[in-house]
XYZ file of N, CA, C and O in Angstrom:
884
model
N 41.207 -46.567 -159.873
C 41.874 -47.438 -160.843
C 42.521 -46.600 -161.940
O 43.653 -46.791 -162.319
N 41.743 -45.587 -162.431
C 42.260 -44.729 -163.486
C 43.498 -43.980 -163.018
O 44.472 -43.852 -163.750
N 43.503 -43.487 -161.741
C 44.651 -42.767 -161.203
C 45.868 -43.670 -161.150
O 46.976 -43.285 -161.470
N 45.653 -44.938 -160.746
C 46.746 -45.899 -160.667
C 47.359 -46.151 -162.018
O 48.571 -46.257 -162.178
N 46.492 -46.253 -163.038
C 46.973 -46.480 -164.397
C 47.792 -45.300 -164.877
O 48.876 -45.456 -165.453
N 47.304 -44.070 -164.581
C 48.018 -42.868 -164.992
C 49.367 -42.760 -164.310
O 50.370 -42.425 -164.920
N 49.391 -43.087 -162.993
C 50.641 -43.013 -162.248
C 51.647 -43.999 -162.800
O 52.820 -43.702 -162.991
N 51.180 -45.228 -163.064
C 52.064 -46.263 -163.605
C 52.586 -45.865 -164.967
O 53.769 -46.030 -165.274
N 51.680 -45.323 -165.803
C 52.095 -44.895 -167.139
C 53.151 -43.802 -167.064
O 54.172 -43.856 -167.752
N 52.894 -42.812 -166.181
C 53.866 -41.734 -166.011
C 55.194 -42.250 -165.521
O 56.257 -41.799 -165.940
N 55.142 -43.232 -164.620
C 56.362 -43.805 -164.061
C 57.162 -44.512 -165.133
O 58.375 -44.340 -165.253
N 56.471 -45.312 -165.952
C 57.173 -46.040 -167.003
C 57.803 -45.100 -168.015
O 58.920 -45.311 -168.474
N 57.061 -44.034 -168.354
C 57.602 -43.040 -169.294
C 58.835 -42.371 -168.714
O 59.876 -42.259 -169.358
N 58.723 -41.921 -167.436
C 59.838 -41.237 -166.793
C 61.051 -42.140 -166.658
O 62.184 -41.730 -166.890
N 60.788 -43.405 -166.282
C 61.898 -44.343 -166.102
C 62.556 -44.660 -167.433
O 63.778 -44.765 -167.544
N 61.723 -44.792 -168.474
C 62.274 -45.086 -169.795
C 63.120 -43.949 -170.302
O 64.221 -44.147 -170.813
N 62.617 -42.715 -170.143
C 63.373 -41.545 -170.583
C 64.620 -41.352 -169.752
O 65.671 -40.963 -170.254
N 64.517 -41.631 -168.441
C 65.682 -41.481 -167.574
C 66.771 -42.443 -167.985
O 67.952 -42.105 -168.040
N 66.370 -43.681 -168.285
C 67.354 -44.686 -168.695
C 68.006 -44.267 -170.003
O 69.217 -44.413 -170.189
N 67.184 -43.731 -170.908
C 67.710 -43.318 -172.208
C 68.707 -42.189 -172.068
O 69.615 -42.035 -172.876
N 68.540 -41.373 -171.015
C 69.442 -40.226 -170.854
C 70.666 -40.579 -170.032
O 71.461 -39.728 -169.701
N 70.787 -41.853 -169.651
C 71.980 -42.272 -168.952
C 71.887 -42.213 -167.445
O 72.883 -42.355 -166.749
N 70.679 -41.997 -166.888
C 70.535 -41.968 -165.443
C 70.673 -43.386 -164.918
O 70.074 -44.312 -165.447
N 71.464 -43.585 -163.863
C 71.713 -44.932 -163.394
C 70.530 -45.511 -162.642
O 69.545 -44.841 -162.379
N 70.615 -46.803 -162.275
C 69.496 -47.510 -161.645
C 69.067 -46.852 -160.346
O 67.883 -46.790 -160.035
N 70.046 -46.384 -159.573
C 69.720 -45.750 -158.301
C 68.850 -44.521 -158.528
O 67.869 -44.296 -157.826
N 69.199 -43.724 -159.530
C 68.406 -42.551 -159.839
C 67.000 -42.927 -160.291
O 66.029 -42.253 -159.955
N 66.882 -43.980 -161.073
C 65.580 -44.421 -161.539
C 64.700 -44.829 -160.358
O 63.507 -44.562 -160.332
N 65.290 -45.446 -159.348
C 64.507 -45.815 -158.165
C 64.019 -44.576 -157.430
O 62.932 -44.579 -156.844
N 64.797 -43.509 -157.481
C 64.378 -42.272 -156.854
C 63.257 -41.609 -157.660
O 62.349 -41.001 -157.081
N 63.323 -41.728 -158.984
C 62.237 -41.226 -159.821
C 60.952 -41.970 -159.468
O 59.880 -41.371 -159.326
N 61.062 -43.267 -159.304
C 59.912 -44.104 -158.927
C 59.337 -43.645 -157.585
O 58.124 -43.492 -157.414
N 60.225 -43.400 -156.620
C 59.792 -42.939 -155.295
C 59.065 -41.599 -155.398
O 58.012 -41.402 -154.782
N 59.618 -40.685 -156.189
C 59.023 -39.367 -156.336
C 57.623 -39.445 -156.928
O 56.678 -38.848 -156.415
N 57.471 -40.206 -158.015
C 56.191 -40.263 -158.699
C 55.131 -41.020 -157.901
O 53.941 -40.742 -158.019
N 55.569 -41.952 -157.075
C 54.614 -42.730 -156.286
C 54.217 -42.046 -154.984
O 53.091 -42.204 -154.510
N 55.142 -41.281 -154.396
C 54.876 -40.709 -153.066
C 54.930 -39.188 -153.012
O 54.451 -38.587 -152.056
N 55.549 -38.568 -154.007
C 55.810 -37.122 -154.019
C 56.672 -36.703 -152.831
O 56.684 -35.547 -152.441
N 57.404 -37.647 -152.283
C 58.328 -37.352 -151.188
C 59.694 -37.893 -151.569
O 59.910 -39.104 -151.609
N 60.597 -36.972 -151.856
C 61.917 -37.401 -152.315
C 62.991 -36.422 -151.843
O 63.848 -35.977 -152.601
N 62.938 -36.087 -150.570
C 63.934 -35.201 -149.985
C 65.316 -35.839 -150.079
O 65.480 -37.036 -149.834
N 66.305 -35.053 -150.505
C 67.694 -35.502 -150.635
C 67.894 -36.537 -151.747
O 68.939 -37.165 -151.842
N 66.913 -36.747 -152.591
C 67.031 -37.735 -153.667
C 68.020 -37.296 -154.743
O 68.256 -36.112 -154.942
N 68.578 -38.282 -155.444
C 69.452 -38.005 -156.577
C 68.637 -38.170 -157.852
O 68.346 -39.286 -158.280
N 68.251 -37.048 -158.427
C 67.431 -37.043 -159.638
C 68.166 -36.345 -160.772
O 67.576 -35.718 -161.637
N 69.480 -36.488 -160.758
C 70.318 -35.856 -161.772
C 69.862 -36.258 -163.171
O 69.778 -37.446 -163.485
N 69.546 -35.272 -163.990
C 69.175 -35.552 -165.374
C 67.838 -36.240 -165.555
O 67.521 -36.680 -166.662
N 67.035 -36.323 -164.520
C 65.754 -37.020 -164.620
C 64.834 -36.351 -165.637
O 64.818 -35.138 -165.773
N 64.059 -37.163 -166.347
C 63.130 -36.674 -167.354
C 61.739 -36.577 -166.738
O 61.024 -37.574 -166.618
N 61.362 -35.370 -166.306
C 60.109 -35.167 -165.576
C 59.243 -34.103 -166.233
O 58.381 -33.500 -165.593
N 59.442 -33.885 -167.510
C 58.680 -32.871 -168.233
C 57.186 -33.154 -168.161
O 56.744 -34.286 -168.371
N 56.419 -32.122 -167.836
C 54.971 -32.241 -167.823
C 54.384 -32.997 -166.651
O 53.165 -33.154 -166.560
N 55.210 -33.468 -165.723
C 54.715 -34.248 -164.593
C 54.005 -33.372 -163.561
O 54.357 -32.210 -163.355
N 53.008 -33.940 -162.888
C 52.311 -33.241 -161.811
C 53.023 -33.530 -160.498
O 52.858 -34.602 -159.915
N 53.833 -32.574 -160.047
C 54.602 -32.718 -158.816
C 54.186 -31.650 -157.808
O 54.974 -31.257 -156.948
N 52.957 -31.207 -157.896
C 52.478 -30.171 -156.979
C 52.567 -30.659 -155.544
O 52.176 -31.783 -155.228
N 53.113 -29.817 -154.675
C 53.235 -30.152 -153.268
C 54.317 -31.161 -152.946
O 54.459 -31.579 -151.789
N 55.103 -31.566 -153.925
C 56.140 -32.574 -153.692
C 57.237 -32.052 -152.767
O 57.572 -30.867 -152.791
N 57.777 -32.947 -151.954
C 58.893 -32.590 -151.079
C 60.190 -32.998 -151.760
O 60.540 -34.181 -151.799
N 60.899 -32.017 -152.306
C 62.174 -32.245 -152.979
C 63.279 -31.440 -152.293
O 64.267 -31.068 -152.910
N 63.111 -31.215 -151.005
C 64.095 -30.450 -150.243
C 65.461 -31.105 -150.340
O 65.611 -32.304 -150.089
N 66.459 -30.331 -150.728
C 67.821 -30.848 -150.790
C 68.068 -31.850 -151.892
O 69.143 -32.445 -151.962
N 67.104 -32.056 -152.778
C 67.271 -33.034 -153.851
C 68.241 -32.525 -154.913
O 68.386 -31.321 -155.113
N 68.899 -33.459 -155.593
C 69.806 -33.105 -156.680
C 69.064 -33.282 -157.998
O 68.848 -34.398 -158.456
N 68.654 -32.161 -158.579
C 67.927 -32.155 -159.846
C 68.757 -31.497 -160.942
O 68.228 -30.961 -161.904
N 70.051 -31.567 -160.784
C 70.939 -30.930 -161.759
C 70.676 -31.472 -163.165
O 70.664 -32.674 -163.396
N 70.406 -30.568 -164.096
C 70.191 -30.966 -165.483
C 68.878 -31.677 -165.738
O 68.654 -32.180 -166.844
N 67.998 -31.731 -164.742
C 66.725 -32.425 -164.916
C 65.831 -31.680 -165.903
O 65.894 -30.460 -166.019
N 64.998 -32.437 -166.614
C 64.048 -31.840 -167.544
C 62.687 -31.749 -166.865
O 62.001 -32.749 -166.678
N 62.322 -30.522 -166.471
C 61.059 -30.260 -165.794
C 60.206 -29.290 -166.609
O 59.335 -28.614 -166.073
N 60.444 -29.241 -167.910
C 59.683 -28.343 -168.769
C 58.187 -28.623 -168.624
O 57.737 -29.769 -168.755
N 57.423 -27.571 -168.338
C 55.977 -27.716 -168.242
C 55.476 -28.477 -167.033
O 54.280 -28.751 -166.926
N 56.359 -28.808 -166.107
C 55.941 -29.566 -164.923
C 55.155 -28.693 -163.953
O 55.324 -27.481 -163.907
N 54.283 -29.328 -163.172
C 53.521 -28.622 -162.140
C 54.226 -28.821 -160.809
O 54.198 -29.910 -160.235
N 54.869 -27.747 -160.339
C 55.593 -27.779 -159.071
C 55.002 -26.772 -158.089
O 55.683 -26.285 -157.193
N 53.717 -26.497 -158.247
C 53.055 -25.558 -157.348
C 53.185 -26.013 -155.899
O 52.939 -27.185 -155.582
N 53.605 -25.094 -155.025
C 53.753 -25.337 -153.590
C 54.729 -26.472 -153.260
O 54.709 -27.015 -152.161
N 55.583 -26.804 -154.210
C 56.593 -27.831 -153.953
C 57.662 -27.296 -153.006
O 57.936 -26.098 -152.963
N 58.267 -28.200 -152.242
C 59.338 -27.840 -151.337
C 60.667 -28.138 -152.032
O 61.036 -29.290 -152.228
N 61.358 -27.066 -152.397
C 62.627 -27.194 -153.108
C 63.739 -26.440 -152.387
O 64.735 -26.060 -152.983
N 63.576 -26.268 -151.078
C 64.596 -25.588 -150.292
C 65.927 -26.323 -150.405
O 65.986 -27.556 -150.266
N 66.980 -25.568 -150.685
C 68.344 -26.110 -150.791
C 68.499 -27.136 -151.909
O 69.506 -27.853 -151.972
N 67.533 -27.244 -152.802
C 67.636 -28.199 -153.909
C 68.651 -27.714 -154.940
O 68.871 -26.516 -155.113
N 69.281 -28.665 -155.635
C 70.232 -28.340 -156.690
C 69.519 -28.463 -158.034
O 69.230 -29.565 -158.496
N 69.206 -27.318 -158.623
C 68.527 -27.275 -159.921
C 69.427 -26.634 -160.966
O 68.963 -26.054 -161.942
N 70.716 -26.757 -160.765
C 71.672 -26.155 -161.674
C 71.485 -26.717 -163.084
O 71.419 -27.933 -163.287
N 71.334 -25.807 -164.053
C 71.171 -26.140 -165.468
C 69.925 -26.982 -165.737
O 69.817 -27.643 -166.773
N 68.958 -26.940 -164.821
C 67.705 -27.660 -165.043
C 66.860 -26.949 -166.085
O 66.958 -25.734 -166.269
N 66.017 -27.717 -166.765
C 65.114 -27.163 -167.772
C 63.735 -27.010 -167.142
O 63.097 -27.995 -166.782
N 63.283 -25.756 -167.012
C 62.013 -25.461 -166.364
C 61.170 -24.524 -167.212
O 60.372 -23.746 -166.697
N 61.309 -24.614 -168.523
C 60.543 -23.748 -169.418
C 59.046 -23.985 -169.219
O 58.565 -25.122 -169.274
N 58.311 -22.916 -168.971
C 56.871 -23.026 -168.834
C 56.399 -23.797 -167.616
O 55.213 -24.109 -167.499
N 57.303 -24.101 -166.689
C 56.910 -24.840 -165.484
C 56.103 -23.942 -164.552
O 56.260 -22.726 -164.553
N 55.221 -24.554 -163.761
C 54.429 -23.798 -162.797
C 55.009 -24.023 -161.404
O 55.052 -25.153 -160.914
N 55.474 -22.936 -160.790
C 56.111 -22.995 -159.476
C 55.422 -22.020 -158.520
O 56.057 -21.402 -157.682
N 54.110 -21.918 -158.639
C 53.344 -20.991 -157.808
C 53.520 -21.341 -156.331
O 53.305 -22.489 -155.915
N 53.958 -20.358 -155.549
C 54.150 -20.519 -154.102
C 55.131 -21.634 -153.739
O 55.090 -22.173 -152.629
N 56.017 -21.976 -154.665
C 57.033 -22.993 -154.360
C 58.031 -22.441 -153.351
O 58.355 -21.259 -153.362
N 58.506 -23.313 -152.475
C 59.481 -22.920 -151.459
C 60.865 -23.291 -151.973
O 61.211 -24.465 -152.062
N 61.668 -22.256 -152.307
C 62.969 -22.484 -152.939
C 64.082 -21.740 -152.208
O 65.039 -21.284 -152.805
N 63.943 -21.634 -150.906
C 64.931 -20.937 -150.077
C 66.305 -21.595 -150.237
O 66.483 -22.779 -149.992
N 67.270 -20.813 -150.691
C 68.633 -21.323 -150.814
C 68.848 -22.302 -151.949
O 69.895 -22.949 -152.018
N 67.901 -22.414 -152.871
C 68.053 -23.353 -153.983
C 69.120 -22.863 -154.966
O 69.354 -21.668 -155.113
N 69.765 -23.818 -155.639
C 70.773 -23.491 -156.641
C 70.146 -23.636 -158.023
O 69.871 -24.743 -158.474
N 69.900 -22.489 -158.672
C 69.272 -22.479 -159.993
C 70.214 -21.884 -161.032
O 69.779 -21.373 -162.060
N 71.498 -21.989 -160.781
C 72.482 -21.407 -161.688
C 72.365 -22.020 -163.087
O 72.376 -23.238 -163.251
N 72.242 -21.156 -164.071
C 72.196 -21.617 -165.455
C 70.914 -22.329 -165.845
O 70.823 -22.877 -166.942
N 69.916 -22.323 -164.963
C 68.650 -22.991 -165.277
C 67.843 -22.171 -166.277
O 68.002 -20.957 -166.373
N 66.975 -22.851 -167.019
C 66.099 -22.167 -167.971
C 64.698 -22.098 -167.389
O 63.977 -23.091 -167.346
N 64.325 -20.903 -166.902
C 63.005 -20.667 -166.318
C 62.185 -19.734 -167.192
O 61.279 -19.058 -166.715
N 62.489 -19.704 -168.463
C 61.741 -18.831 -169.365
C 60.268 -19.248 -169.381
O 59.938 -20.426 -169.410
N 59.407 -18.254 -169.282
C 57.957 -18.438 -169.270
C 57.448 -19.229 -168.059
O 56.288 -19.653 -168.030
N 58.287 -19.436 -167.067
C 57.850 -20.156 -165.867
C 56.982 -19.254 -164.994
O 57.139 -18.033 -164.990
N 56.069 -19.861 -164.259
C 55.209 -19.114 -163.348
C 55.759 -19.245 -161.933
O 55.607 -20.286 -161.292
N 56.413 -18.180 -161.454
C 57.026 -18.165 -160.135
C 56.265 -17.241 -159.183
O 56.815 -16.751 -158.208
N 54.999 -17.047 -159.469
C 54.188 -16.176 -158.630
C 54.177 -16.660 -157.185
O 53.952 -17.832 -156.898
N 54.512 -15.738 -156.276
C 54.530 -16.005 -154.826
C 55.606 -17.001 -154.395
O 55.609 -17.463 -153.255
N 56.518 -17.342 -155.292
C 57.585 -18.284 -154.934
C 58.572 -17.651 -153.960
O 58.850 -16.458 -154.028
N 59.082 -18.442 -153.043
C 60.075 -17.971 -152.087
C 61.470 -18.337 -152.549
O 61.840 -19.513 -152.545
N 62.238 -17.339 -152.972
C 63.576 -17.581 -153.512
C 64.639 -16.822 -152.717
O 65.656 -16.405 -153.257
N 64.410 -16.681 -151.415
C 65.346 -15.968 -150.552
C 66.705 -16.658 -150.574
O 66.792 -17.892 -150.469
N 67.752 -15.882 -150.748
C 69.162 -16.307 -150.861
C 69.380 -17.439 -151.868
O 70.346 -18.198 -151.783
N 68.498 -17.549 -152.838
C 68.692 -18.541 -153.899
C 69.764 -18.054 -154.865
O 69.980 -16.852 -155.023
N 70.447 -18.989 -155.519
C 71.448 -18.624 -156.518
C 70.840 -18.776 -157.900
O 70.478 -19.874 -158.316
N 70.707 -17.642 -158.600
C 70.134 -17.633 -159.944
C 71.133 -17.043 -160.931
O 70.763 -16.379 -161.891
N 72.399 -17.307 -160.715
C 73.441 -16.793 -161.592
C 73.246 -17.323 -163.009
O 73.087 -18.529 -163.222
N 73.233 -16.403 -163.970
C 73.108 -16.757 -165.392
C 71.829 -17.525 -165.705
O 71.749 -18.255 -166.696
N 70.820 -17.360 -164.859
C 69.543 -18.037 -165.073
C 68.700 -17.284 -166.100
O 68.679 -16.063 -166.134
N 67.990 -18.025 -166.940
C 67.118 -17.425 -167.943
C 65.709 -17.298 -167.371
O 65.004 -18.288 -167.187
N 65.301 -16.054 -167.073
C 63.973 -15.781 -166.535
C 63.151 -14.949 -167.515
O 62.221 -14.253 -167.136
N 63.472 -15.066 -168.793
C 62.776 -14.306 -169.820
C 61.281 -14.602 -169.791
O 60.865 -15.757 -169.810
N 60.482 -13.544 -169.710
C 59.017 -13.641 -169.721
C 58.451 -14.483 -168.581
O 57.318 -14.978 -168.672
N 59.218 -14.649 -167.511
C 58.713 -15.392 -166.355
C 57.710 -14.541 -165.584
O 57.754 -13.315 -165.612
N 56.794 -15.196 -164.883
C 55.824 -14.512 -164.042
C 56.373 -14.462 -162.623
O 56.478 -15.491 -161.965
N 56.725 -13.251 -162.170
C 57.339 -13.082 -160.859
C 56.448 -12.277 -159.912
O 56.941 -11.654 -158.972
N 55.149 -12.324 -160.153
C 54.235 -11.563 -159.303
C 54.347 -12.059 -157.857
O 54.103 -13.220 -157.558
N 54.751 -11.170 -156.957
C 54.807 -11.514 -155.540
C 55.946 -12.428 -155.141
O 56.009 -12.878 -153.997
N 56.876 -12.722 -156.054
C 58.002 -13.585 -155.704
C 58.943 -12.866 -154.747
O 59.145 -11.661 -154.855
N 59.509 -13.605 -153.807
C 60.451 -13.035 -152.845
C 61.864 -13.450 -153.219
O 62.245 -14.605 -153.044
N 62.632 -12.501 -153.744
C 64.008 -12.765 -154.182
C 65.014 -12.032 -153.302
O 66.127 -11.738 -153.725
N 64.652 -11.787 -152.057
C 65.537 -11.063 -151.153
C 66.888 -11.778 -151.010
O 66.949 -12.989 -150.772
N 67.951 -11.017 -151.204
C 69.330 -11.500 -151.063
C 69.680 -12.609 -152.048
O 70.667 -13.332 -151.872
N 68.887 -12.760 -153.115
C 69.202 -13.760 -154.137
C 70.359 -13.268 -155.003
O 70.597 -12.070 -155.131
N 71.081 -14.202 -155.594
C 72.188 -13.856 -156.488
C 71.698 -14.013 -157.923
O 71.496 -15.130 -158.403
N 71.491 -12.880 -158.606
C 70.996 -12.878 -159.975
C 72.058 -12.370 -160.947
O 71.741 -11.886 -162.028
N 73.315 -12.502 -160.562
C 74.407 -12.037 -161.424
C 74.333 -12.728 -162.775
O 74.309 -13.951 -162.864
N 74.261 -11.924 -163.828
C 74.220 -12.473 -165.179
C 72.871 -13.036 -165.581
O 72.724 -13.565 -166.684
N 71.862 -12.928 -164.710
C 70.545 -13.470 -165.030
C 69.827 -12.595 -166.049
O 70.059 -11.399 -166.126
N 68.948 -13.208 -166.820
C 68.172 -12.483 -167.827
C 66.708 -12.447 -167.410
O 66.018 -13.457 -167.428
N 66.232 -11.251 -167.001
C 64.841 -11.063 -166.598
C 64.077 -10.253 -167.642
O 63.083 -9.616 -167.333
N 64.528 -10.318 -168.868
C 63.898 -9.537 -169.928
C 62.413 -9.881 -170.052
O 62.029 -11.041 -170.153
N 61.601 -8.825 -170.000
C 60.152 -8.948 -170.159
C 59.495 -9.848 -169.108
O 58.403 -10.375 -169.334
N 60.163 -10.021 -167.968
C 59.516 -10.748 -166.874
C 58.266 -9.983 -166.472
O 58.246 -8.755 -166.474
N 57.216 -10.706 -166.138
C 55.916 -10.070 -165.983
C 55.639 -9.490 -164.602
O 55.960 -10.082 -163.597
N 54.987 -8.357 -164.624
C 54.428 -7.692 -163.465
C 55.471 -7.353 -162.404
O 56.638 -7.199 -162.692
N 55.008 -7.269 -161.150
C 55.868 -6.749 -160.095
C 56.538 -7.856 -159.301
O 56.047 -8.965 -159.211
N 57.673 -7.521 -158.733
C 58.409 -8.437 -157.871
C 58.302 -7.891 -156.460
O 58.542 -6.712 -156.225
N 57.931 -8.711 -155.522
C 57.679 -8.221 -154.169
C 58.936 -7.704 -153.494
O 58.961 -6.638 -152.916
N 60.002 -8.470 -153.537
C 61.176 -8.090 -152.756
C 62.467 -8.506 -153.442
O 62.721 -9.692 -153.632
N 63.278 -7.518 -153.804
C 64.602 -7.784 -154.377
C 65.675 -7.114 -153.519
O 66.761 -6.814 -153.994
N 65.367 -6.888 -152.248
C 66.328 -6.231 -151.356
C 67.609 -7.051 -151.245
O 67.587 -8.273 -151.149
N 68.732 -6.357 -151.289
C 70.066 -6.967 -151.161
C 70.404 -7.940 -152.296
O 71.337 -8.718 -152.192
N 69.626 -7.904 -153.372
C 69.871 -8.815 -154.471
C 71.129 -8.404 -155.240
O 71.506 -7.233 -155.252
N 71.777 -9.365 -155.869
C 72.910 -9.068 -156.746
C 72.508 -9.371 -158.177
O 72.161 -10.502 -158.501
N 72.525 -8.334 -159.022
C 72.192 -8.514 -160.437
C 73.366 -8.043 -161.290
O 73.208 -7.555 -162.396
N 74.543 -8.160 -160.755
C 75.752 -7.684 -161.436
C 75.847 -8.304 -162.838
O 75.892 -9.523 -162.994
N 75.827 -7.432 -163.835
C 75.947 -7.896 -165.216
C 74.695 -8.549 -165.758
O 74.682 -9.047 -166.880
N 73.609 -8.562 -164.971
C 72.373 -9.182 -165.431
C 71.506 -8.213 -166.197
O 71.899 -7.079 -166.478
N 70.291 -8.653 -166.545
C 69.405 -7.813 -167.342
C 67.998 -7.754 -166.773
O 67.389 -8.765 -166.460
N 67.517 -6.503 -166.626
C 66.122 -6.253 -166.266
C 65.446 -5.532 -167.423
O 64.440 -4.862 -167.237
N 65.989 -5.683 -168.603
C 65.499 -4.965 -169.770
C 64.022 -5.235 -170.017
O 63.597 -6.379 -170.148
N 63.236 -4.155 -170.024
C 61.821 -4.279 -170.320
C 60.962 -4.814 -169.196
O 59.756 -4.969 -169.355
N 61.553 -5.101 -168.033
C 60.774 -5.666 -166.939
C 59.866 -4.605 -166.321
O 60.211 -3.440 -166.253
N 58.679 -5.029 -165.901
C 57.751 -4.131 -165.224
C 57.777 -4.482 -163.749
O 57.135 -5.430 -163.309
N 58.567 -3.746 -162.977
C 58.715 -4.051 -161.555
C 58.393 -2.817 -160.722
O 59.039 -2.519 -159.731
N 57.388 -2.065 -161.132
C 57.073 -0.840 -160.412
C 56.729 -1.132 -158.958
O 56.064 -2.111 -158.639
N 57.267 -0.277 -158.095
C 57.021 -0.435 -156.668
C 57.862 -1.508 -156.013
O 57.614 -1.894 -154.877
N 58.896 -1.971 -156.701
C 59.705 -3.063 -156.162
C 60.714 -2.552 -155.132
O 61.154 -1.404 -155.170
N 61.084 -3.426 -154.210
C 62.107 -3.122 -153.220
C 63.461 -3.565 -153.747
O 63.763 -4.759 -153.790
N 64.287 -2.606 -154.185
C 65.645 -2.882 -154.666
C 66.671 -2.245 -153.734
O 67.789 -1.940 -154.125
N 66.287 -2.078 -152.499
C 67.171 -1.449 -151.515
C 68.476 -2.244 -151.377
O 68.470 -3.467 -151.214
N 69.593 -1.522 -151.474
C 70.934 -2.098 -151.322
C 71.266 -3.161 -152.370
O 72.177 -3.965 -152.189
N 70.516 -3.206 -153.484
C 70.794 -4.180 -154.539
C 72.078 -3.829 -155.279
O 72.428 -2.662 -155.432
N 72.802 -4.837 -155.730
C 74.007 -4.636 -156.524
C 73.626 -4.743 -157.997
O 73.410 -5.828 -158.520
N 73.526 -3.587 -158.663
C 73.120 -3.540 -160.066
C 74.270 -3.095 -160.959
O 74.068 -2.560 -162.047
N 75.493 -3.338 -160.514
C 76.676 -2.974 -161.284
C 76.642 -3.622 -162.669
O 76.426 -4.832 -162.795
N 76.798 -2.797 -163.704
C 76.821 -3.271 -165.092
C 75.516 -3.915 -165.547
O 75.466 -4.555 -166.607
N 74.454 -3.771 -164.768
C 73.177 -4.380 -165.144
C 72.523 -3.620 -166.296
O 72.710 -2.415 -166.454
N 71.765 -4.332 -167.101
C 71.030 -3.721 -168.195
C 69.592 -3.458 -167.748
O 68.792 -4.369 -167.615
N 69.274 -2.176 -167.510
C 67.947 -1.783 -167.049
C 67.170 -1.054 -168.135
O 66.168 -0.409 -167.872
N 67.637 -1.185 -169.365
C 67.047 -0.460 -170.484
C 65.540 -0.701 -170.599
O 65.079 -1.832 -170.739
N 64.769 0.383 -170.484
C 63.330 0.298 -170.657
C 62.565 -0.274 -169.481
O 61.357 -0.508 -169.579
N 63.236 -0.492 -168.345
C 62.557 -1.063 -167.179
C 61.601 -0.052 -166.555
O 61.855 1.146 -166.550
N 60.494 -0.544 -166.029
C 59.545 0.311 -165.319
C 59.785 0.165 -163.830
O 59.397 -0.833 -163.219
N 60.470 1.152 -163.242
C 60.788 1.125 -161.821
C 60.023 2.223 -161.082
O 60.462 2.727 -160.046
N 58.871 2.568 -161.613
C 58.024 3.599 -161.036
C 57.711 3.290 -159.574
O 57.190 2.233 -159.244
N 58.070 4.227 -158.693
C 57.767 4.061 -157.274
C 58.631 3.053 -156.548
O 58.352 2.691 -155.408
N 59.695 2.576 -157.184
C 60.553 1.564 -156.567
C 61.535 2.182 -155.575
O 61.857 3.366 -155.634
N 62.018 1.361 -154.667
C 62.981 1.802 -153.665
C 64.370 1.326 -154.043
O 64.678 0.139 -153.961
N 65.223 2.262 -154.491
C 66.602 1.942 -154.869
C 67.596 2.535 -153.881
O 68.777 2.697 -154.194
N 67.130 2.805 -152.673
C 68.000 3.370 -151.647
C 69.199 2.459 -151.403
O 69.049 1.265 -151.142
N 70.390 3.030 -151.512
C 71.602 2.262 -151.249
C 72.007 1.321 -152.365
O 73.000 0.596 -152.248
N 71.268 1.308 -153.476
C 71.596 0.411 -154.587
C 72.863 0.877 -155.306
O 73.141 2.067 -155.395
N 73.637 -0.084 -155.814
C 74.851 0.212 -156.572
C 74.516 0.141 -158.055
O 74.262 -0.939 -158.590
N 74.508 1.310 -158.713
C 74.135 1.385 -160.122
C 75.345 1.694 -161.015
O 75.185 2.165 -162.139
N 76.527 1.396 -160.531
C 77.742 1.698 -161.285
C 77.718 1.039 -162.671
O 77.529 -0.178 -162.804
N 77.890 1.869 -163.701
C 77.944 1.420 -165.093
C 76.670 0.703 -165.557
O 76.671 0.001 -166.576
N 75.572 0.855 -164.827
C 74.311 0.244 -165.249
C 73.728 1.003 -166.432
O 73.886 2.216 -166.549
N 73.063 0.281 -167.335
C 72.409 0.908 -168.482
C 71.020 1.354 -168.038
O 70.120 0.536 -167.846
N 70.852 2.671 -167.881
C 69.608 3.229 -167.365
C 68.774 3.882 -168.462
O 67.848 4.638 -168.181
N 69.053 3.567 -169.718
C 68.337 4.195 -170.828
C 66.845 3.867 -170.776
O 66.448 2.714 -170.604
N 66.047 4.914 -170.905
C 64.586 4.773 -170.980
C 63.956 4.131 -169.745
O 62.846 3.582 -169.818
N 64.641 4.194 -168.599
C 64.094 3.642 -167.362
C 63.085 4.624 -166.760
O 63.339 5.819 -166.691
N 61.941 4.116 -166.329
C 60.930 4.947 -165.682
C 61.196 4.949 -164.181
O 60.994 3.936 -163.504
N 61.688 6.077 -163.671
C 62.028 6.200 -162.254
C 61.096 7.181 -161.539
O 61.429 7.691 -160.470
N 59.930 7.397 -162.091
C 58.985 8.320 -161.484
C 58.625 7.853 -160.065
O 58.311 6.688 -159.831
N 58.727 8.774 -159.128
C 58.400 8.508 -157.718
C 59.305 7.464 -157.066
O 58.994 6.951 -155.983
N 60.416 7.144 -157.718
C 61.348 6.153 -157.131
C 62.258 6.816 -156.117
O 62.600 7.998 -156.216
N 62.668 6.038 -155.109
C 63.665 6.499 -154.133
C 65.018 6.086 -154.650
O 65.306 4.893 -154.774
N 65.870 7.069 -154.960
C 67.155 6.792 -155.582
C 68.290 6.747 -154.571
O 68.160 7.260 -153.455
N 69.418 6.143 -154.947
C 70.579 6.027 -154.030
C 71.033 7.398 -153.539
O 70.955 8.373 -154.262
């Protein structure tokens, strides 16, 4: 009974906030579906107000979450493959082991988000804010991080092979032992990054800011 009351309360709050933000009736019905079933593949959740919601394990594959407010939401192990999260708000959100293969996160705010073990293969993170995010074990192979800000992102990143960080920032990041093979780091800001033992074989470092970078035991281009 208590769970039902909580679900209903969360639904009413989300629907009320969604309506206030201009989300149309169809979108509100999708918010209702998501909160009641946690299954909303291909749903239109544009601008939905889902801050702080427990969406762990939810199926949001291919969903449109453009501009959605997911600050502090629990999206652990959620399925977000091919989802549109462009300009979404995900500050402090938990995305542990979330499946985000091919997701569009351009311009999203993931500052302080927990992306530990998240799968972000070929995801688009152009101009994404990843300041102080937890990227322990995250797979960002072939992701597009052009213009992204990874300043002070925590701990190590499992795989950044073939990644594009053109014009982005790894300033202060601790990514020792990371795979940056064939990464495009043109014009990237690597000031103060810890790349101890990392693999930069074939990486493009043209005009990159390498000041104070720790490259001890690293494999260089």
